[in-house]
């Protein structure tokens, strides 16, 4: 699937345009509900992306907004594309499909992780050990599915038009023995292998740096190929994730990432540290 063309991003663009056109028309959500003889909550859920929107819904809403024929045709087509199935839909019960869709659409990602190796850089043994510890009741079949999904996501880094990844990892994540010393040796080798890719920049914030800009926790900044699709910040939590799309929030995290990069070792220094840690595991 070409980057930027998945149903996830299509839906995001569609609901953003529907909200914008309603505001241009000078209508409130309640007024739209009255005109379409539906609840205001339905319009609100459509505009926030909590429910799907059918081509018929789009036609009705745009008629109420007085949109021109070209706009109508374009957004109806977006609605059709947004309803298509994506490969990650089969994993919807174990992972937020919205995030995986955004990740698949992104052309670049900036991310910080403090407690564990970022998913896109994990080796299989590390992933299995981590899932087993975080989800002790997970069956072997569920762990296998999660590993399969992780590998599919990692393929983004080696496509013909690969995802550009800039990752900053806290030294604590490197020294935590997830799965034991043997697993961590394999994981260190995986980090060096992926870090050598031309589309990957990998830095480590050492303990010696003291406090740093991202002490509050991990985050991901996703950027997309089209200007119509502004950056998104994703903050993962145990039960769900938070998506920040306000420009002020995105700018705040982008500035935080820049400060973090300045606190971190260079890529070469980071590779030296990783190599040294690997030797202690022998």
mmCIF file of C-alpha atoms in Angstrom:
data_model
loop_
_atom_site.group_PDB
_atom_site.id
_atom_site.type_symbol
_atom_site.label_atom_id
_atom_site.label_comp_id
_atom_site.label_asym_id
_atom_site.label_seq_id
_atom_site.Cartn_x
_atom_site.Cartn_y
_atom_site.Cartn_z
ATOM 1 C CA UNK A 1 0.000 0.000 0.000
ATOM 2 C CA UNK A 2 1.622 3.321 -1.064
ATOM 3 C CA UNK A 3 2.608 5.536 1.850
ATOM 4 C CA UNK A 4 -0.093 8.040 2.718
ATOM 5 C CA UNK A 5 -2.908 6.133 0.996
ATOM 6 C CA UNK A 6 -4.254 3.906 3.761
ATOM 7 C CA UNK A 7 -7.867 4.053 4.997
ATOM 8 C CA UNK A 8 -6.635 5.443 8.330
ATOM 9 C CA UNK A 9 -5.192 8.615 6.863
ATOM 10 C CA UNK A 10 -8.051 8.944 4.377
ATOM 11 C CA UNK A 11 -10.515 8.939 7.273
ATOM 12 C CA UNK A 12 -8.508 11.514 9.185
ATOM 13 C CA UNK A 13 -8.418 13.835 6.170
ATOM 14 C CA UNK A 14 -12.118 13.314 5.512
ATOM 15 C CA UNK A 15 -13.353 14.161 9.011
ATOM 16 C CA UNK A 16 -11.032 17.160 9.143
ATOM 17 C CA UNK A 17 -12.529 18.511 5.912
ATOM 18 C CA UNK A 18 -16.085 17.851 7.077
ATOM 19 C CA UNK A 19 -15.427 19.796 10.264
ATOM 20 C CA UNK A 20 -13.779 22.651 8.352
ATOM 21 C CA UNK A 21 -16.615 22.919 5.828
ATOM 22 C CA UNK A 22 -19.219 22.988 8.590
ATOM 23 C CA UNK A 23 -17.378 25.842 10.268
ATOM 24 C CA UNK A 24 -17.063 27.714 6.955
ATOM 25 C CA UNK A 25 -20.821 27.322 6.503
ATOM 26 C CA UNK A 26 -21.313 28.889 9.930
ATOM 27 C CA UNK A 27 -23.288 25.934 11.300
ATOM 28 C CA UNK A 28 -23.155 24.371 14.742
ATOM 29 C CA UNK A 29 -23.209 20.619 15.260
ATOM 30 C CA UNK A 30 -26.728 20.949 16.670
ATOM 31 C CA UNK A 31 -27.938 22.846 13.590
ATOM 32 C CA UNK A 32 -26.502 20.177 11.273
ATOM 33 C CA UNK A 33 -28.247 17.478 13.288
ATOM 34 C CA UNK A 34 -31.555 19.310 12.933
ATOM 35 C CA UNK A 35 -31.139 19.730 9.172
ATOM 36 C CA UNK A 36 -30.248 16.069 8.664
ATOM 37 C CA UNK A 37 -32.802 14.847 11.207
ATOM 38 C CA UNK A 38 -30.210 13.005 13.247
ATOM 39 C CA UNK A 39 -28.658 13.511 16.658
ATOM 40 C CA UNK A 40 -25.956 16.102 17.222
ATOM 41 C CA UNK A 41 -23.917 13.356 18.893
ATOM 42 C CA UNK A 42 -23.748 11.485 15.575
ATOM 43 C CA UNK A 43 -22.256 14.530 13.838
ATOM 44 C CA UNK A 44 -19.830 14.981 16.732
ATOM 45 C CA UNK A 45 -18.706 11.341 16.582
ATOM 46 C CA UNK A 46 -18.182 11.620 12.821
ATOM 47 C CA UNK A 47 -16.083 14.784 13.169
ATOM 48 C CA UNK A 48 -13.911 13.263 15.897
ATOM 49 C CA UNK A 49 -13.409 10.018 13.983
ATOM 50 C CA UNK A 50 -15.053 7.839 16.626
ATOM 51 C CA UNK A 51 -17.425 6.319 14.068
ATOM 52 C CA UNK A 52 -17.206 5.624 10.367
ATOM 53 C CA UNK A 53 -18.832 7.899 7.831
ATOM 54 C CA UNK A 54 -20.628 6.542 4.790
ATOM 55 C CA UNK A 55 -20.656 8.166 1.332
ATOM 56 C CA UNK A 56 -24.371 8.868 1.937
ATOM 57 C CA UNK A 57 -23.563 10.709 5.178
ATOM 58 C CA UNK A 58 -20.982 12.790 3.324
ATOM 59 C CA UNK A 59 -23.465 13.706 0.576
ATOM 60 C CA UNK A 60 -26.070 14.768 3.121
ATOM 61 C CA UNK A 61 -23.626 16.810 5.188
ATOM 62 C CA UNK A 62 -22.104 18.581 2.194
ATOM 63 C CA UNK A 63 -25.547 19.399 0.830
ATOM 64 C CA UNK A 64 -26.278 21.101 4.160
ATOM 65 C CA UNK A 65 -22.997 23.014 3.903
ATOM 66 C CA UNK A 66 -23.628 24.150 0.325
ATOM 67 C CA UNK A 67 -20.428 22.552 -0.961
ATOM 68 C CA UNK A 68 -19.687 22.619 -4.686
ATOM 69 C CA UNK A 69 -19.855 19.544 -6.925
ATOM 70 C CA UNK A 70 -16.078 19.066 -7.124
ATOM 71 C CA UNK A 71 -15.700 19.072 -3.344
ATOM 72 C CA UNK A 72 -18.650 16.705 -3.048
ATOM 73 C CA UNK A 73 -17.154 14.193 -5.470
ATOM 74 C CA UNK A 74 -13.716 14.345 -3.854
ATOM 75 C CA UNK A 75 -14.986 13.770 -0.320
ATOM 76 C CA UNK A 76 -17.410 11.039 -1.323
ATOM 77 C CA UNK A 77 -14.456 9.251 -2.919
ATOM 78 C CA UNK A 78 -12.457 9.774 0.293
ATOM 79 C CA UNK A 79 -15.338 8.226 2.224
ATOM 80 C CA UNK A 80 -15.237 5.153 -0.016
ATOM 81 C CA UNK A 81 -11.469 4.815 0.403
ATOM 82 C CA UNK A 82 -11.723 5.287 4.178
ATOM 83 C CA UNK A 83 -14.030 2.251 4.410
ATOM 84 C CA UNK A 84 -11.558 -0.136 2.755
ATOM 85 C CA UNK A 85 -9.920 -2.885 4.767
ATOM 86 C CA UNK A 86 -6.227 -2.645 5.639
ATOM 87 C CA UNK A 87 -3.824 -5.488 6.429
ATOM 88 C CA UNK A 88 -3.677 -4.500 10.105
ATOM 89 C CA UNK A 89 -7.441 -4.819 10.608
ATOM 90 C CA UNK A 90 -7.011 -8.503 11.490
ATOM 91 C CA UNK A 91 -4.982 -7.398 14.527
ATOM 92 C CA UNK A 92 -7.570 -4.886 15.737
ATOM 93 C CA UNK A 93 -8.240 -6.854 18.919
ATOM 94 C CA UNK A 94 -4.630 -6.600 20.132
ATOM 95 C CA UNK A 95 -3.393 -3.238 18.888
ATOM 96 C CA UNK A 96 -4.845 0.210 18.153
ATOM 97 C CA UNK A 97 -5.409 0.071 14.404
ATOM 98 C CA UNK A 98 -5.415 3.852 14.211
ATOM 99 C CA UNK A 99 -1.793 4.007 15.354
ATOM 100 C CA UNK A 100 -0.611 1.206 13.072
ATOM 101 C CA UNK A 101 -2.359 2.947 10.192
ATOM 102 C CA UNK A 102 -0.672 6.251 10.962
ATOM 103 C CA UNK A 103 2.688 4.494 11.264
ATOM 104 C CA UNK A 104 2.200 2.796 7.894
ATOM 105 C CA UNK A 105 1.270 6.141 6.306
ATOM 106 C CA UNK A 106 4.093 8.174 7.843
ATOM 107 C CA UNK A 107 7.178 9.030 5.856
ATOM 108 C CA UNK A 108 9.139 9.898 9.001
ATOM 109 C CA UNK A 109 8.925 9.210 12.719
ATOM 110 C CA UNK A 110 10.710 10.802 15.659
ATOM 111 C CA UNK A 111 10.396 8.865 18.902
ATOM 112 C CA UNK A 112 11.755 8.565 22.420
ATOM 113 C CA UNK A 113 11.592 5.448 24.602
ATOM 114 C CA UNK A 114 12.878 5.272 28.142
ATOM 115 C CA UNK A 115 11.998 1.872 29.588
ATOM 116 C CA UNK A 116 12.156 -0.548 26.680
ATOM 117 C CA UNK A 117 13.591 -0.949 23.198
ATOM 118 C CA UNK A 118 11.244 0.708 20.655
ATOM 119 C CA UNK A 119 9.034 -1.805 18.851
ATOM 120 C CA UNK A 120 10.451 -1.092 15.397
ATOM 121 C CA UNK A 121 13.932 -2.035 16.678
ATOM 122 C CA UNK A 122 13.097 -5.138 18.714
ATOM 123 C CA UNK A 123 14.378 -8.613 17.885
ATOM 124 C CA UNK A 124 11.868 -11.447 18.087
ATOM 125 C CA UNK A 125 13.238 -12.945 21.310
ATOM 126 C CA UNK A 126 13.043 -9.574 23.055
ATOM 127 C CA UNK A 127 9.465 -9.042 21.829
ATOM 128 C CA UNK A 128 8.390 -12.464 23.092
ATOM 129 C CA UNK A 129 10.013 -11.938 26.490
ATOM 130 C CA UNK A 130 8.533 -8.458 26.827
ATOM 131 C CA UNK A 131 4.993 -9.541 25.948
ATOM 132 C CA UNK A 132 5.211 -12.496 28.328
ATOM 133 C CA UNK A 133 6.176 -10.175 31.178
ATOM 134 C CA UNK A 134 3.739 -7.355 30.423
ATOM 135 C CA UNK A 135 0.851 -9.718 29.583
ATOM 136 C CA UNK A 136 1.420 -12.793 31.778
ATOM 137 C CA UNK A 137 -1.971 -14.284 30.850
ATOM 138 C CA UNK A 138 -1.359 -14.067 27.088
ATOM 139 C CA UNK A 139 -1.584 -17.407 25.305
ATOM 140 C CA UNK A 140 1.125 -18.708 23.004
ATOM 141 C CA UNK A 141 -1.184 -18.019 20.049
ATOM 142 C CA UNK A 142 -1.673 -14.394 21.106
ATOM 143 C CA UNK A 143 2.052 -13.876 21.592
ATOM 144 C CA UNK A 144 2.667 -15.348 18.128
ATOM 145 C CA UNK A 145 0.149 -12.899 16.617
ATOM 146 C CA UNK A 146 1.751 -9.941 18.376
ATOM 147 C CA UNK A 147 5.178 -11.002 17.129
ATOM 148 C CA UNK A 148 3.811 -11.355 13.591
ATOM 149 C CA UNK A 149 2.346 -7.861 13.758
ATOM 150 C CA UNK A 150 5.613 -6.432 15.100
ATOM 151 C CA UNK A 151 7.548 -7.972 12.206
ATOM 152 C CA UNK A 152 5.066 -6.572 9.685
ATOM 153 C CA UNK A 153 5.515 -3.106 11.171
ATOM 154 C CA UNK A 154 9.311 -3.443 11.129
ATOM 155 C CA UNK A 155 9.190 -4.127 7.380
ATOM 156 C CA UNK A 156 8.515 -0.386 6.934
ATOM 157 C CA UNK A 157 12.211 0.229 7.557
ATOM 158 C CA UNK A 158 13.382 -1.925 4.643
ATOM 159 C CA UNK A 159 10.885 -1.100 1.877
ATOM 160 C CA UNK A 160 11.970 0.415 -1.440
ATOM 161 C CA UNK A 161 10.745 3.766 -0.079
ATOM 162 C CA UNK A 162 11.525 3.150 3.598
ATOM 163 C CA UNK A 163 10.230 4.927 6.650
ATOM 164 C CA UNK A 164 12.724 7.457 8.007
ATOM 165 C CA UNK A 165 13.199 6.850 11.720
ATOM 166 C CA UNK A 166 14.987 8.998 14.287
ATOM 167 C CA UNK A 167 14.916 7.234 17.639
ATOM 168 C CA UNK A 168 16.328 8.294 20.988
ATOM 169 C CA UNK A 169 16.629 5.578 23.640
ATOM 170 C CA UNK A 170 17.410 6.017 27.319
ATOM 171 C CA UNK A 171 20.403 4.000 28.515
ATOM 172 C CA UNK A 172 18.099 2.343 31.055
ATOM 173 C CA UNK A 173 16.297 0.505 28.243
ATOM 174 C CA UNK A 174 19.606 -0.937 27.053
ATOM 175 C CA UNK A 175 20.645 -2.217 30.468
ATOM 176 C CA UNK A 176 17.329 -3.724 31.557
ATOM 177 C CA UNK A 177 17.726 -7.499 31.076
ATOM 178 C CA UNK A 178 14.435 -8.296 29.386
ATOM 179 C CA UNK A 179 14.513 -12.057 28.784
ATOM 180 C CA UNK A 180 17.992 -12.384 30.288
ATOM 181 C CA UNK A 181 21.530 -11.764 29.080
ATOM 182 C CA UNK A 182 21.263 -14.060 26.045
ATOM 183 C CA UNK A 183 18.212 -12.249 24.678
ATOM 184 C CA UNK A 184 19.829 -8.876 25.288
ATOM 185 C CA UNK A 185 22.963 -9.886 23.361
ATOM 186 C CA UNK A 186 20.778 -10.642 20.356
ATOM 187 C CA UNK A 187 18.909 -7.380 20.912
ATOM 188 C CA UNK A 188 22.110 -5.324 20.993
ATOM 189 C CA UNK A 189 23.140 -6.904 17.673
ATOM 190 C CA UNK A 190 19.716 -6.032 16.252
ATOM 191 C CA UNK A 191 20.118 -2.402 17.318
ATOM 192 C CA UNK A 192 23.494 -2.143 15.604
ATOM 193 C CA UNK A 193 22.115 -3.794 12.466
ATOM 194 C CA UNK A 194 19.066 -1.530 12.146
ATOM 195 C CA UNK A 195 21.019 1.540 13.257
ATOM 196 C CA UNK A 196 23.319 1.055 10.267
ATOM 197 C CA UNK A 197 20.443 1.553 7.805
ATOM 198 C CA UNK A 198 20.699 4.889 5.938
ATOM 199 C CA UNK A 199 17.109 5.809 6.863
ATOM 200 C CA UNK A 200 17.614 5.236 10.611
ATOM 201 C CA UNK A 201 19.202 7.607 13.112
ATOM 202 C CA UNK A 202 19.680 6.076 16.556
ATOM 203 C CA UNK A 203 20.904 7.947 19.631
ATOM 204 C CA UNK A 204 21.203 7.046 23.293
ATOM 205 C CA UNK A 205 20.717 9.371 26.253
ATOM 206 C CA UNK A 206 23.356 8.165 28.742
ATOM 207 C CA UNK A 207 22.926 8.115 32.502
ATOM 208 C CA UNK A 208 25.663 10.744 32.670
ATOM 209 C CA UNK A 209 23.342 13.249 30.941
ATOM 210 C CA UNK A 210 21.286 13.428 34.137
ATOM 211 C CA UNK A 211 17.758 14.782 33.769
ATOM 212 C CA UNK A 212 16.554 15.446 30.245
ATOM 213 C CA UNK A 213 13.616 16.903 28.293
ATOM 214 C CA UNK A 214 11.634 13.654 27.992
ATOM 215 C CA UNK A 215 11.660 12.506 31.611
ATOM 216 C CA UNK A 216 7.835 12.589 31.559
ATOM 217 C CA UNK A 217 7.730 9.521 29.317
ATOM 218 C CA UNK A 218 7.854 8.094 25.783
ATOM 219 C CA UNK A 219 6.236 9.668 22.746
ATOM 220 C CA UNK A 220 6.093 9.386 18.974
ATOM 221 C CA UNK A 221 5.879 12.212 16.421
ATOM 222 C CA UNK A 222 4.523 11.009 13.072
ATOM 223 C CA UNK A 223 4.962 13.079 9.906
ATOM 224 C CA UNK A 224 3.198 12.364 6.611
ATOM 225 C CA UNK A 225 4.075 12.922 2.940
ATOM 226 C CA UNK A 226 1.155 15.250 2.127
ATOM 227 C CA UNK A 227 0.853 18.792 3.463
ATOM 228 C CA UNK A 228 -2.865 18.158 3.932
ATOM 229 C CA UNK A 229 -1.958 15.682 6.688
ATOM 230 C CA UNK A 230 -0.368 17.535 9.621
ATOM 231 C CA UNK A 231 1.912 15.835 12.138
ATOM 232 C CA UNK A 232 0.477 13.776 14.993
ATOM 233 C CA UNK A 233 1.945 13.094 18.433
ATOM 234 C CA UNK A 234 1.120 9.702 19.933
ATOM 235 C CA UNK A 235 1.505 8.988 23.645
ATOM 236 C CA UNK A 236 0.985 5.368 24.585
ATOM 237 C CA UNK A 237 -0.495 4.250 27.888
ATOM 238 C CA UNK A 238 -1.229 0.817 29.355
ATOM 239 C CA UNK A 239 -4.873 0.672 28.241
ATOM 240 C CA UNK A 240 -5.057 3.154 25.384
ATOM 241 C CA UNK A 241 -3.222 5.881 23.546
ATOM 242 C CA UNK A 242 -3.555 9.648 23.279
ATOM 243 C CA UNK A 243 -3.299 11.470 19.947
ATOM 244 C CA UNK A 244 -2.326 15.149 19.982
ATOM 245 C CA UNK A 245 -3.074 17.036 16.786
ATOM 246 C CA UNK A 246 -3.244 20.678 17.875
ATOM 247 C CA UNK A 247 -0.346 22.535 16.262
ATOM 248 C CA UNK A 248 0.740 23.971 19.612
ATOM 249 C CA UNK A 249 1.009 20.456 21.108
ATOM 250 C CA UNK A 250 2.908 19.115 18.105
ATOM 251 C CA UNK A 251 5.305 22.073 18.222
ATOM 252 C CA UNK A 252 5.870 21.519 21.940
ATOM 253 C CA UNK A 253 6.858 17.881 21.422
ATOM 254 C CA UNK A 254 8.996 18.720 18.385
ATOM 255 C CA UNK A 255 10.922 21.225 20.486
ATOM 256 C CA UNK A 256 11.205 18.656 23.284
ATOM 257 C CA UNK A 257 12.651 16.157 20.821
ATOM 258 C CA UNK A 258 15.238 18.674 19.604
ATOM 259 C CA UNK A 259 16.361 19.316 23.189
ATOM 260 C CA UNK A 260 16.501 15.577 23.762
ATOM 261 C CA UNK A 261 18.682 15.064 20.687
ATOM 262 C CA UNK A 262 21.142 17.627 22.037
ATOM 263 C CA UNK A 263 21.353 15.750 25.350
ATOM 264 C CA UNK A 264 21.949 12.416 23.626
ATOM 265 C CA UNK A 265 25.150 10.883 22.337
ATOM 266 C CA UNK A 266 25.903 11.058 18.634
ATOM 267 C CA UNK A 267 25.047 8.021 16.559
ATOM 268 C CA UNK A 268 28.664 6.842 16.560
ATOM 269 C CA UNK A 269 28.983 7.313 20.319
ATOM 270 C CA UNK A 270 25.687 5.488 20.804
ATOM 271 C CA UNK A 271 26.876 2.547 18.735
ATOM 272 C CA UNK A 272 30.054 2.410 20.820
ATOM 273 C CA UNK A 273 28.011 2.330 24.018
ATOM 274 C CA UNK A 274 25.744 -0.428 22.670
ATOM 275 C CA UNK A 275 28.772 -2.467 21.618
ATOM 276 C CA UNK A 276 30.272 -2.059 25.088
ATOM 277 C CA UNK A 277 27.047 -3.157 26.790
ATOM 278 C CA UNK A 278 26.903 -6.212 24.516
ATOM 279 C CA UNK A 279 30.402 -7.224 25.606
ATOM 280 C CA UNK A 280 29.364 -7.184 29.264
ATOM 281 C CA UNK A 281 26.634 -9.701 28.406
ATOM 282 C CA UNK A 282 29.036 -12.257 26.962
#
